[in-house]
Amino acid sequence: RIPQLDSGQRSDCIVFSHAFTVYAMGTKMCRFAGRPAFSCFTIGGMSDFETLTVEEVPDDAHILDVRDPYEFDAGHIPGAINIPLDQLPLRIEELDPDTDYYVICRTGGRSARATPYMEMHGYSAINVAGGCGAWLEADKPLVSETGADPVVR
């Protein structure tokens, strides 16, 4: 529990930087950066979380891609789930807390923010270093929803 959020109601929050900045959403809402929020504060630094290279990701891994839909549609890992980072607090319950998720984005920044957020909410999350760019460079498979050859955006 985060004392600043302990108001007896359910709160969702997301990490936006290495200085654990929390934007919490609840019933007493105002707007911050276009999003509903009632609290914004910073708590020290991020805790350590597991990070693997693309070569270390198992073939049968459950991939969570936190890029925006246009990026995902242009090229993604076959079978990946797409929940953009800014939607993760609202959609995290779509994920299975008993599944290990390998979290990926374009270069690793957004996945490095999503991973501790997921862990904080009881999900098993492993950050994939280098993101889809490293995945493509390693000649791992990508698919596209656009009909064109897959690209990483």
CSV table of N, CA, C and O in Angstrom, one decimal, residues 17-20 42-48:
chain,number,residue,atom,x,y,z
A,17,SER,N,8.5,7.8,-14.8
A,17,SER,CA,9.9,8.0,-14.9
A,17,SER,C,10.6,7.2,-13.9
A,17,SER,O,10.0,6.5,-13.1
A,18,HIS,N,12.0,7.3,-13.9
A,18,HIS,CA,12.8,6.6,-12.9
A,18,HIS,C,12.5,7.1,-11.5
A,18,HIS,O,12.7,6.4,-10.5
A,19,ALA,N,12.1,8.3,-11.3
A,19,ALA,CA,11.7,8.8,-10.0
A,19,ALA,C,10.2,8.5,-9.9
A,19,ALA,O,9.4,9.2,-10.3
A,20,PHE,N,9.9,7.4,-9.4
A,20,PHE,CA,8.6,6.8,-9.2
A,20,PHE,C,7.5,7.8,-9.1
A,20,PHE,O,7.0,8.1,-8.0
A,42,THR,N,5.8,12.0,-5.9
A,42,THR,CA,7.0,11.2,-6.3
A,42,THR,C,7.5,10.5,-5.1
A,42,THR,O,7.6,11.0,-4.0
A,43,ILE,N,7.9,9.2,-5.2
A,43,ILE,CA,8.4,8.4,-4.1
A,43,ILE,C,9.7,7.8,-4.5
A,43,ILE,O,9.8,6.8,-5.3
A,44,GLY,N,10.8,8.4,-4.1
A,44,GLY,CA,12.1,7.8,-4.3
A,44,GLY,C,12.4,7.3,-5.7
A,44,GLY,O,11.9,7.8,-6.7
A,45,GLY,N,13.2,6.2,-5.8
A,45,GLY,CA,13.6,5.6,-7.0
A,45,GLY,C,12.9,4.3,-7.3
A,45,GLY,O,12.4,3.7,-6.3
A,46,MET,N,12.9,3.8,-8.5
A,46,MET,CA,12.3,2.6,-8.8
A,46,MET,C,13.0,1.4,-8.2
A,46,MET,O,14.3,1.4,-8.1
A,47,SER,N,12.3,0.4,-7.8
A,47,SER,CA,13.0,-0.8,-7.4
A,47,SER,C,13.5,-1.6,-8.6
A,47,SER,O,13.1,-1.4,-9.7
A,48,ASP,N,14.4,-2.6,-8.3
A,48,ASP,CA,14.9,-3.4,-9.3
A,48,ASP,C,13.8,-4.3,-9.9
A,48,ASP,O,12.9,-4.7,-9.2
